[in-house]
Coordinates of N, CA and C in Angstrom, one line a residue:
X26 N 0.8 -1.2 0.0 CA 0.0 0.0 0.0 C 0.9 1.2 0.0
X27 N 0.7 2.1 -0.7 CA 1.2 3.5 -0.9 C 0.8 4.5 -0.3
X28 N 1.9 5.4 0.4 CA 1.3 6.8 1.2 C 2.3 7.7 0.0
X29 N 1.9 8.6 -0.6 CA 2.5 9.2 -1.6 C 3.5 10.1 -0.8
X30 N 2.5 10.6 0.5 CA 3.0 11.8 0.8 C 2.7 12.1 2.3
X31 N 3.5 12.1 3.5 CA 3.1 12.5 4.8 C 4.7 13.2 5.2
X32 N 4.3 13.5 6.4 CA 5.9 14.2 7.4 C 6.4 13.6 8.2
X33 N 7.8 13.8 8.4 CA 7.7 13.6 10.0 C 9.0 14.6 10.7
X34 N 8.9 15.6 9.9 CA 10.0 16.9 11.0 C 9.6 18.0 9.3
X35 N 9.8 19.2 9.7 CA 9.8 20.3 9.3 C 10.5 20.6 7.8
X36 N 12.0 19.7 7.5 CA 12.6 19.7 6.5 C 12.3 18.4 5.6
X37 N 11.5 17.5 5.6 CA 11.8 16.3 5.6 C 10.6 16.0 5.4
X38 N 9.8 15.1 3.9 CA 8.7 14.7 3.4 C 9.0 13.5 3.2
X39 N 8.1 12.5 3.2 CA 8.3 10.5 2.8 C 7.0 10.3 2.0
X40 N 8.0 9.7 1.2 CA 6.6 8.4 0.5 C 7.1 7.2 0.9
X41 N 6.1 6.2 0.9 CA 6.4 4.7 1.7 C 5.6 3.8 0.5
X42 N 6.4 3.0 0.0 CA 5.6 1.8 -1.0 C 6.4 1.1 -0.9
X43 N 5.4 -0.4 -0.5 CA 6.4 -2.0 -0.4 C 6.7 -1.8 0.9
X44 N 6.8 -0.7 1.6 CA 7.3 -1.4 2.8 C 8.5 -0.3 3.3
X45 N 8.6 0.1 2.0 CA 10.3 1.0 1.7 C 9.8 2.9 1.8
X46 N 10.9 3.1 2.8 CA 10.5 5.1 2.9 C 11.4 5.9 2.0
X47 N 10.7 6.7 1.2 CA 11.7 7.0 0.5 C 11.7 9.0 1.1
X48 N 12.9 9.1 1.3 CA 12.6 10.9 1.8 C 12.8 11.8 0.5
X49 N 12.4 12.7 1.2 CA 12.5 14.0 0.0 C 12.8 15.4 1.0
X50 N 14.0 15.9 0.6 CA 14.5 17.1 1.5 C 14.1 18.7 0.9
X51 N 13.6 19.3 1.6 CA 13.2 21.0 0.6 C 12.7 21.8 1.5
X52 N 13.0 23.1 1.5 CA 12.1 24.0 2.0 C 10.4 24.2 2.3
X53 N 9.8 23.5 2.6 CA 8.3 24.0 2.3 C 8.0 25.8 1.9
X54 N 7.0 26.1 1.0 CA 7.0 27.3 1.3 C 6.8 28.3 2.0
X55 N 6.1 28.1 2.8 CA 5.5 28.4 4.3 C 6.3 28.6 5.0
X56 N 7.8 28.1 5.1 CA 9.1 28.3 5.7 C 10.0 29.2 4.7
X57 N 9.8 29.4 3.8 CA 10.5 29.6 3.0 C 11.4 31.4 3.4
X58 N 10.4 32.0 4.2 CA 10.8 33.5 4.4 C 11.5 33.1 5.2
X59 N 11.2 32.2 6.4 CA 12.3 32.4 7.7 C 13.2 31.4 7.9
X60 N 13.7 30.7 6.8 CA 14.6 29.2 6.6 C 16.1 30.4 7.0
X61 N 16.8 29.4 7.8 CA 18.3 30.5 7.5 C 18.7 30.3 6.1
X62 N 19.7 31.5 6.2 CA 20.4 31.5 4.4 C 20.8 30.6 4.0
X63 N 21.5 29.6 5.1 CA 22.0 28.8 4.6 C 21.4 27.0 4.3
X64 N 19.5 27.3 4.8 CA 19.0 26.2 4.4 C 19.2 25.7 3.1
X65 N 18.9 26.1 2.4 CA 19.1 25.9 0.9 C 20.3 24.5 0.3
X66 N 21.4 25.7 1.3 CA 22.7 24.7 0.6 C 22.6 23.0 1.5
X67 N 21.8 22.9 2.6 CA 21.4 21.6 3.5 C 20.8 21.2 2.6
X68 N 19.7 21.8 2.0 CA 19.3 20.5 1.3 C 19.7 20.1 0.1
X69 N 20.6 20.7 -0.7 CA 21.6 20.2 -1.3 C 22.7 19.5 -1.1
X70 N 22.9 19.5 -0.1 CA 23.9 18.8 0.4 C 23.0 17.8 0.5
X71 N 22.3 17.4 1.4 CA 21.7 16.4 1.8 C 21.1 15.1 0.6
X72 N 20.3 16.3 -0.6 CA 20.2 15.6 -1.8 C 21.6 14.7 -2.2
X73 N 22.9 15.7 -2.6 CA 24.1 14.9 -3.1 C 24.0 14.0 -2.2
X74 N 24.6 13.7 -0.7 CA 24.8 13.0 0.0 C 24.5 11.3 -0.5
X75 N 22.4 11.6 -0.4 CA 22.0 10.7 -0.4 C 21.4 10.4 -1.9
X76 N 22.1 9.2 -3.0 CA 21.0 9.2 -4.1 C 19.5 8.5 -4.2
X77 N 19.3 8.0 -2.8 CA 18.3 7.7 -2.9 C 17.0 8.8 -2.6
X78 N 17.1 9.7 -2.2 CA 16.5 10.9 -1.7 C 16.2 11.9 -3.0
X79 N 14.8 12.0 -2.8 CA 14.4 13.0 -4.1 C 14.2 14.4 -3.6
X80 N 13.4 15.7 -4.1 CA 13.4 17.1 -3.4 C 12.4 17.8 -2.8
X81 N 11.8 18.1 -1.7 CA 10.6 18.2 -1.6 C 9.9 18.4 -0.1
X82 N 8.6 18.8 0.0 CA 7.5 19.5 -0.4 C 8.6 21.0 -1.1
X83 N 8.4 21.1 -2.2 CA 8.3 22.5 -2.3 C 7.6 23.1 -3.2
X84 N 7.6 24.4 -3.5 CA 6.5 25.0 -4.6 C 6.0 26.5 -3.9
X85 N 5.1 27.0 -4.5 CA 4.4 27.9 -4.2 C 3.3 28.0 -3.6
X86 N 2.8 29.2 -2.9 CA 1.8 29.4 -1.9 C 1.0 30.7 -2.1
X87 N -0.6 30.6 -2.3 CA -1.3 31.9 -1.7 C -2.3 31.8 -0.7
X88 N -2.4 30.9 0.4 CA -3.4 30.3 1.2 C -3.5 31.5 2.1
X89 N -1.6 32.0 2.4 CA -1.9 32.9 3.7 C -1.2 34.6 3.1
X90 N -1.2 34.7 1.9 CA -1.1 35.9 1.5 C -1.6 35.9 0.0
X91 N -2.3 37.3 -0.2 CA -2.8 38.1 -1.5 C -1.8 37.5 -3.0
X92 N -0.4 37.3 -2.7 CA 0.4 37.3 -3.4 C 1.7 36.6 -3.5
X93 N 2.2 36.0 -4.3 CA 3.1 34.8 -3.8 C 4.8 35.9 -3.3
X94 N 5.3 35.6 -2.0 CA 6.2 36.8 -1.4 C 7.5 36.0 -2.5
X95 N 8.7 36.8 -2.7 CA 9.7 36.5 -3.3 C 10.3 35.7 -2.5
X96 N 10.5 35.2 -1.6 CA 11.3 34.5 -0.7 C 10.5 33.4 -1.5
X97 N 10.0 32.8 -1.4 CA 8.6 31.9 -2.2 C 9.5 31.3 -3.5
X98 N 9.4 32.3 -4.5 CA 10.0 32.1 -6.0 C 11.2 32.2 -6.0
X99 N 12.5 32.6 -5.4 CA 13.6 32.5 -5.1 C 14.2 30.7 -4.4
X100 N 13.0 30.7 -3.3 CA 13.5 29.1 -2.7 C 13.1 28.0 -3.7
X101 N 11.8 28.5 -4.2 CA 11.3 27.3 -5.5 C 12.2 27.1 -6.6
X102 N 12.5 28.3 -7.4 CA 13.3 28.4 -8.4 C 14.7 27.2 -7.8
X103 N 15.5 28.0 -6.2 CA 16.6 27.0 -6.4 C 16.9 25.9 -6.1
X104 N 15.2 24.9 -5.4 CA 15.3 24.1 -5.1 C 15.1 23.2 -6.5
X105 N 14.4 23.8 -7.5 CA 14.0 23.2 -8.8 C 15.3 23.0 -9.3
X106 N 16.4 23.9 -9.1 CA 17.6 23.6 -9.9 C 18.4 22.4 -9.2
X107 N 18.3 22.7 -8.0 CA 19.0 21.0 -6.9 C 18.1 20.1 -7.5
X108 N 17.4 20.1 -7.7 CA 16.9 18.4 -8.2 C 16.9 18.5 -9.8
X109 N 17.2 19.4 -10.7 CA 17.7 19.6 -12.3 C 19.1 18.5 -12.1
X110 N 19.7 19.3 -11.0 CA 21.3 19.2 -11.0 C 21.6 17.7 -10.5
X111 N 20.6 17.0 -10.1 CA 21.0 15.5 -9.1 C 20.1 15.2 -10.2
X112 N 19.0 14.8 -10.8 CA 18.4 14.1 -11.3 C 17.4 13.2 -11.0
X113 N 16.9 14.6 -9.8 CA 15.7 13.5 -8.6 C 14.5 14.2 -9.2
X114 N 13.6 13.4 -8.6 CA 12.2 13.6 -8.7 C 11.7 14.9 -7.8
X115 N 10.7 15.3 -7.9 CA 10.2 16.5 -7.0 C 8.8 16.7 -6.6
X116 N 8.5 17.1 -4.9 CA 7.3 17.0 -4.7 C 6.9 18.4 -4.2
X117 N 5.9 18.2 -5.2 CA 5.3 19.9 -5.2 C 3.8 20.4 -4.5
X118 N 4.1 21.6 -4.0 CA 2.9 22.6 -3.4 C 2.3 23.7 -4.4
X119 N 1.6 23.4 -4.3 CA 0.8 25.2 -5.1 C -0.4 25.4 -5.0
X120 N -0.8 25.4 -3.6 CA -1.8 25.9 -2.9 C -2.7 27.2 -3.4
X121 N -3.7 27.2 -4.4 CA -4.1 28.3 -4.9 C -2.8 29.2 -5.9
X122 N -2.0 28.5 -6.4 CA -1.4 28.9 -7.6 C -1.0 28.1 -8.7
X123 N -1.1 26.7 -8.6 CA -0.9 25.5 -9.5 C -0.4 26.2 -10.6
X124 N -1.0 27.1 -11.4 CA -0.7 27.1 -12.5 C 0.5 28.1 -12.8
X125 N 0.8 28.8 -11.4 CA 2.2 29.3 -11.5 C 3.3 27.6 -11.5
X126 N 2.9 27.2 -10.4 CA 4.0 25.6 -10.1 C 4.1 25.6 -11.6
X127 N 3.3 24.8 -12.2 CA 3.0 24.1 -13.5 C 4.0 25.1 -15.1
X128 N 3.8 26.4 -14.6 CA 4.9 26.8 -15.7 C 5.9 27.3 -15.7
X129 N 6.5 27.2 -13.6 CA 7.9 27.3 -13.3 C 8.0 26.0 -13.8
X130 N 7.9 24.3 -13.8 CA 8.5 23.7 -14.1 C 8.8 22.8 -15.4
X131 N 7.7 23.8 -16.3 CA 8.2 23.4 -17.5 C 9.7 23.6 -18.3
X132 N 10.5 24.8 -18.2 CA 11.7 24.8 -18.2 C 12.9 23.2 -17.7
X133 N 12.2 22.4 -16.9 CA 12.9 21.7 -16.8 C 12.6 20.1 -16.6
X134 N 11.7 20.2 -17.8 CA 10.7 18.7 -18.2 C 12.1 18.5 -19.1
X135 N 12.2 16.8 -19.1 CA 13.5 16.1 -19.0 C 14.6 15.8 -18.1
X136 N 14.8 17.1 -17.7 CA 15.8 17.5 -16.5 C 15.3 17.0 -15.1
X137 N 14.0 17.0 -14.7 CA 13.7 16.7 -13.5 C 12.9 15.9 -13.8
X138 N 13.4 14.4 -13.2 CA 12.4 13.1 -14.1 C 11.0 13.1 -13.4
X139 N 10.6 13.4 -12.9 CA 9.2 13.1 -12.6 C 8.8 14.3 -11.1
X140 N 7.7 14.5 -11.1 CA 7.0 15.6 -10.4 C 5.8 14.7 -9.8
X141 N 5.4 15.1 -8.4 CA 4.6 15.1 -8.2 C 4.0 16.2 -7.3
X142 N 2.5 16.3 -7.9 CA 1.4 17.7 -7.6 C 0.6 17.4 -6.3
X143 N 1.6 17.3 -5.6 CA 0.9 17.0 -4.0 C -0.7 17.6 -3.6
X144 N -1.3 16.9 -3.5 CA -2.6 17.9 -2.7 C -3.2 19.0 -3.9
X145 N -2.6 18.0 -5.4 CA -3.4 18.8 -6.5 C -5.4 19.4 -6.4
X146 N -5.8 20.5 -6.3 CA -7.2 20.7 -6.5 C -7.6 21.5 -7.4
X147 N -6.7 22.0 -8.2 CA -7.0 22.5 -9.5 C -8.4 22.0 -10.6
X148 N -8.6 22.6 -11.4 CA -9.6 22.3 -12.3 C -8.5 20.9 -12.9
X149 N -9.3 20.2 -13.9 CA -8.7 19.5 -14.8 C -8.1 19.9 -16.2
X150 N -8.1 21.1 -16.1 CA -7.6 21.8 -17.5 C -5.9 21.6 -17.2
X151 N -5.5 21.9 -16.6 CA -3.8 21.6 -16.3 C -3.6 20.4 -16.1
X152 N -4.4 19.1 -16.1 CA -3.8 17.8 -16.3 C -3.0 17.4 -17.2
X153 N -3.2 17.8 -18.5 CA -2.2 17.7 -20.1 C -0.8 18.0 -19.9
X154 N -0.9 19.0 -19.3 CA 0.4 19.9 -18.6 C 1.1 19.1 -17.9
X155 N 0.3 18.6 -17.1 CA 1.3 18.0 -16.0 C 2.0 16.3 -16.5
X156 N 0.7 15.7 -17.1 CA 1.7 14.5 -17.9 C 2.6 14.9 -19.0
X157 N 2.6 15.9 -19.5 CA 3.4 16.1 -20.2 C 5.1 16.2 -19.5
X158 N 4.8 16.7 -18.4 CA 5.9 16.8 -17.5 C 6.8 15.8 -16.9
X159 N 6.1 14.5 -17.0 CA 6.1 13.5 -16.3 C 5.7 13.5 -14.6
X160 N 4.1 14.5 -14.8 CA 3.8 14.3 -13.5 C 3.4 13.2 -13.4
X161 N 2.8 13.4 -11.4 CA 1.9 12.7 -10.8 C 1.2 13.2 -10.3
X162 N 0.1 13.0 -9.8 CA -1.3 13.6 -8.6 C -1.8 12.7 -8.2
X163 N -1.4 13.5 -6.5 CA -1.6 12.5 -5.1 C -3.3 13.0 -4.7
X164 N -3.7 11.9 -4.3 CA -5.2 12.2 -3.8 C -5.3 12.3 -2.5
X165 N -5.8 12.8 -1.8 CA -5.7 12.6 -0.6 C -7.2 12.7 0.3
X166 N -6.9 13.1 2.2 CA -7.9 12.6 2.7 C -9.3 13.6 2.5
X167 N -9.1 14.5 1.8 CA -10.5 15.1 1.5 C -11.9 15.0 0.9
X168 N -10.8 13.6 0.2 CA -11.7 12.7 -1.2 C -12.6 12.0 -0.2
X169 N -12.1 12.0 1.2 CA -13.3 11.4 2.3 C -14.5 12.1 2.6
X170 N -14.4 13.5 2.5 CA -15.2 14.0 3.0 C -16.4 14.5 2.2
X171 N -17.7 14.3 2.3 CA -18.9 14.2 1.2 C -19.1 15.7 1.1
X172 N -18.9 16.2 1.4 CA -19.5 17.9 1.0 C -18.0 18.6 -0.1
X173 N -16.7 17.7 -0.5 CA -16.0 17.8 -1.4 C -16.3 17.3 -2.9
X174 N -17.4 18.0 -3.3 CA -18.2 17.8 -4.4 C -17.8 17.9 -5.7
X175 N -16.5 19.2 -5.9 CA -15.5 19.7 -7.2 C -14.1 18.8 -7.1
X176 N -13.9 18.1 -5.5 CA -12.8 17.2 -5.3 C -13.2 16.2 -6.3
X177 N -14.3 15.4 -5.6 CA -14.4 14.2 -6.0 C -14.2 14.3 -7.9
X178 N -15.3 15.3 -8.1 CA -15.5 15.1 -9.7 C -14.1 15.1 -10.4
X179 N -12.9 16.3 -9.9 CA -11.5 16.6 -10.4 C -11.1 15.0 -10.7
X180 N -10.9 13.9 -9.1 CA -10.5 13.0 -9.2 C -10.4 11.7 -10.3
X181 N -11.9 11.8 -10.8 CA -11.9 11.3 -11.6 C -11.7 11.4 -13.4
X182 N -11.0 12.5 -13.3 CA -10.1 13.1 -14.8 C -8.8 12.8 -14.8
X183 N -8.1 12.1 -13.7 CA -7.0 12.0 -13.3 C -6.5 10.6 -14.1
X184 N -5.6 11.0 -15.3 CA -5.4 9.6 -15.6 C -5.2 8.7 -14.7
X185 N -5.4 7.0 -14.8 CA -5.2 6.0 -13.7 C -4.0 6.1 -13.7
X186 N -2.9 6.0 -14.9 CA -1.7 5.9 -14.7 C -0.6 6.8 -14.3
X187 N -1.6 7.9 -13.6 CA -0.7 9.4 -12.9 C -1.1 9.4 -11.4
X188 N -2.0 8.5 -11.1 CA -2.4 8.5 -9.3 C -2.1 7.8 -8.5
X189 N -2.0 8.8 -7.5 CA -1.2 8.4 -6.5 C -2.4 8.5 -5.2
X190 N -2.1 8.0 -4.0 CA -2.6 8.3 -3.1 C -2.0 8.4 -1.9
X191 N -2.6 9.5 -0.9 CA -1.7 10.5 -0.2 C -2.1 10.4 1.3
X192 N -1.4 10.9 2.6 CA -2.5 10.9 3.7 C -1.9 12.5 3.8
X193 N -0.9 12.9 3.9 CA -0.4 14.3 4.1 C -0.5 14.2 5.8
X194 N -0.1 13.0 6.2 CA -0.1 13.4 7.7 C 0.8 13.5 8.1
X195 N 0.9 14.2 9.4 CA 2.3 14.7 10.1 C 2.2 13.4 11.6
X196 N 3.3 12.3 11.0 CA 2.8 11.2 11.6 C 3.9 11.7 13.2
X197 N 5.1 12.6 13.2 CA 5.5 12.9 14.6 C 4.7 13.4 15.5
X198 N 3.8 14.3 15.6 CA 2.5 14.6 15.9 C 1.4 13.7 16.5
X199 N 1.5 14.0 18.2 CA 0.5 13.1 18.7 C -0.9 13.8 18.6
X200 N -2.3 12.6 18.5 CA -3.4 13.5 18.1 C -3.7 14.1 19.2
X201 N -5.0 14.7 19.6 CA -5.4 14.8 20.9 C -6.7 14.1 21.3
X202 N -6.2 13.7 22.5 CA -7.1 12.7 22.9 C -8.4 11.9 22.6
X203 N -9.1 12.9 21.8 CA -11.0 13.2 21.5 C -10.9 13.4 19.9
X204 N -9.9 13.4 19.7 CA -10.0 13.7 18.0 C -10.3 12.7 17.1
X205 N -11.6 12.7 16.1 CA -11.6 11.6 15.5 C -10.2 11.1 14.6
X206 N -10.4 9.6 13.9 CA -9.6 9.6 13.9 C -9.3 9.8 12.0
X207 N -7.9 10.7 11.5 CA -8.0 11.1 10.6 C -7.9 9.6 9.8
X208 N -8.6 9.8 7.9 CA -8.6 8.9 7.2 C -7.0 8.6 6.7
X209 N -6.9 7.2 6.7 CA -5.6 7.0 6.2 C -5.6 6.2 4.6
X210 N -4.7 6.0 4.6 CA -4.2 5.6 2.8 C -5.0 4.9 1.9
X211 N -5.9 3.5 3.2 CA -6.4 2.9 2.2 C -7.7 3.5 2.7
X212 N -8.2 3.8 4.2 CA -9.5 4.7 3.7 C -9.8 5.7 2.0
X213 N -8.6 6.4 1.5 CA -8.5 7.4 0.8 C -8.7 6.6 -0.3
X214 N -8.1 5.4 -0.6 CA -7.8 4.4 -1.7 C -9.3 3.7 -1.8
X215 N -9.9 3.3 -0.9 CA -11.4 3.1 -0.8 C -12.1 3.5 -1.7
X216 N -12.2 5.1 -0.6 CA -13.4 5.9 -1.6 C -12.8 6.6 -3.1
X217 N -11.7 6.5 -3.3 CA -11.1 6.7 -4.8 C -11.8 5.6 -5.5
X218 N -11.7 4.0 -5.5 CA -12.0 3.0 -5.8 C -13.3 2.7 -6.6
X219 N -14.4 3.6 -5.0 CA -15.6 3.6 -5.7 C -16.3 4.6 -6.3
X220 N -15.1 6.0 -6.3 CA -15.7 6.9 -7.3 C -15.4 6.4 -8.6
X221 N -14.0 5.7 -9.1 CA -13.7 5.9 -10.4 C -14.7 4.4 -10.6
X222 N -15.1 3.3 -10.6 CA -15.5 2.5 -10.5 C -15.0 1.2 -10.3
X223 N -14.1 1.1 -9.9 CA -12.9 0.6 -10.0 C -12.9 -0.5 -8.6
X224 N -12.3 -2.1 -9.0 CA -12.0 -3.1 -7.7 C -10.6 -2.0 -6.8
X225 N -11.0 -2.5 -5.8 CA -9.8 -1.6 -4.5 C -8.4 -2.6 -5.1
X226 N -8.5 -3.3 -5.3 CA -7.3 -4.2 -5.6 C -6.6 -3.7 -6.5
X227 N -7.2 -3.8 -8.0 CA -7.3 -3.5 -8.9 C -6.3 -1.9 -9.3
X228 N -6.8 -1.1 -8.3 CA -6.4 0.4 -7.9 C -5.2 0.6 -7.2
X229 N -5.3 -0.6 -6.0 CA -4.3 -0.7 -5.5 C -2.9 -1.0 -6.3
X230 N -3.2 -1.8 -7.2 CA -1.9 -2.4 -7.8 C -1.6 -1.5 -8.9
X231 N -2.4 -0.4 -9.4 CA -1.9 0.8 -10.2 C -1.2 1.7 -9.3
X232 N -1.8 2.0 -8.3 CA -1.3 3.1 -7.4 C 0.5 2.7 -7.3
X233 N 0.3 1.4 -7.1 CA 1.8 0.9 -6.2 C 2.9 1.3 -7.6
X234 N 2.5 0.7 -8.6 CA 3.1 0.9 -10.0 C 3.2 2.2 -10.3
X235 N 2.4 3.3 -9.8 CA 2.3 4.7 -10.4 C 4.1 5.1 -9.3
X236 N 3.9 4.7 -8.3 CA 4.5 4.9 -7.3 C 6.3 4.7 -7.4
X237 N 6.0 3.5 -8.4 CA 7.3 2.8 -8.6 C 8.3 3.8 -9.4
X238 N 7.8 4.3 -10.8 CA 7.6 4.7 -11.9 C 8.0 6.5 -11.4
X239 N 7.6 6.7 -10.4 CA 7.8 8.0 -9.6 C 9.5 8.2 -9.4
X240 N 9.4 7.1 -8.3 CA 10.6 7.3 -7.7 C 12.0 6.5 -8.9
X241 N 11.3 6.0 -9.3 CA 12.1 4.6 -10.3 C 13.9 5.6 -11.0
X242 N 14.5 6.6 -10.8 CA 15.8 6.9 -10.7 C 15.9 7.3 -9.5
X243 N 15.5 6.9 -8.6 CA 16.7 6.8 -7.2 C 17.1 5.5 -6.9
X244 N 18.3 5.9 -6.3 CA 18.9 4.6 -5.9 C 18.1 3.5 -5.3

């Protein structure tokens, strides 16, 4: 079973398939103003270090500002170049700007083998775009929730052979005591299953393959 995408510390994103964690090191952009100067060259380092390690969460943001701040398109731009320069995969944010993400990273389709559009909710008009890229789009736990009406319908435009599925949870994070409890991977893979019409097995065994196919140049 596949988690495309969760946390577990502040610098530091995992996908888990087969059993196997694979990290991804980047700025988020939400940190991106107050990262020291010298974050950057960490996670390049960290990238070289390790070839199994792809680049990531990073990308762009307007959730908590009018406008995407420079610190934003400065950290994106040079984390897109660390993973041009190593030849890793990248996992991306663009929280109410997708279609900025989508044509910072055409400049470097070939160069950066595969993308993935984390917590994609865009219309389906930039899907073309993104396989063209050699994206992917992670689905995740909102596809649980029934009053996600424009979720659900996006989901099912999503080629089978570009989905992923995601929990985005921050598993260092204890819940609080009374908190229901959040949907996980295969809850999400469920109700994916029986929107597209699809056996869970069936879905399952694409997802794992989409998954492979993702990471498939790292060590």
């Amino acid at each position: 079973m596949t988690d495309a995408h969760f946390h577990r510390n502040q610098y530091e994103t995992y996908l888990v398939r087969d059993g196997r964690e694979v990290r991804f090191f980047g700025v988020h952009p939400w940190e991106a103003a107050d990262a020291p100067a010298d974050r950057l060259v960490a996670v390049r380092d960290a990238v070289a270090r390790d070839p199994s390690a792809g680049v990531g969460e990073i990308g762009l943001d307007r959730l908590r500002t009018k406008s995407v701040p420079d610190a934003q398109r400065a950290a994106f731009a040079a984390q897109l170049a660390i993973a041009a320069e190593f030849g890793r995969p990248a996992v991306l944010h663009g929280a109410k700007c997708w279609g900025e993400v989508v044509k910072a990273c055409v400049p470097y389709r070939g160069r950066i083998p595969a993308f993935l559009f984390h917590g994609f909710s865009r219309s389906g008009g930039l899907l073309p775009d993104i396989v063209a890229l050699n994206g992917f789009v992670s689905v995740g736990p909102a596809l649980c929730n029934d009053h996600a009406v424009n979720y659900r319908r996006l989901v099912k435009e999503i080629p089978l052979d570009r989905l992923l599925v995601e929990t985005d949870a921050d598993v260092s994070a204890s819940p609080a005591p009374d908190a229901p409890a959040a949907p996980g991977a295969r809850d999400v893979l469920l109700k994916l299953a029986e929107l597209r019409g699809l056996a869970a097995d069936a879905l399952e065994a694409a997802v794992d393959a989409n998954a492979a196919r993702f990471t498939e140049t790292l060590a």
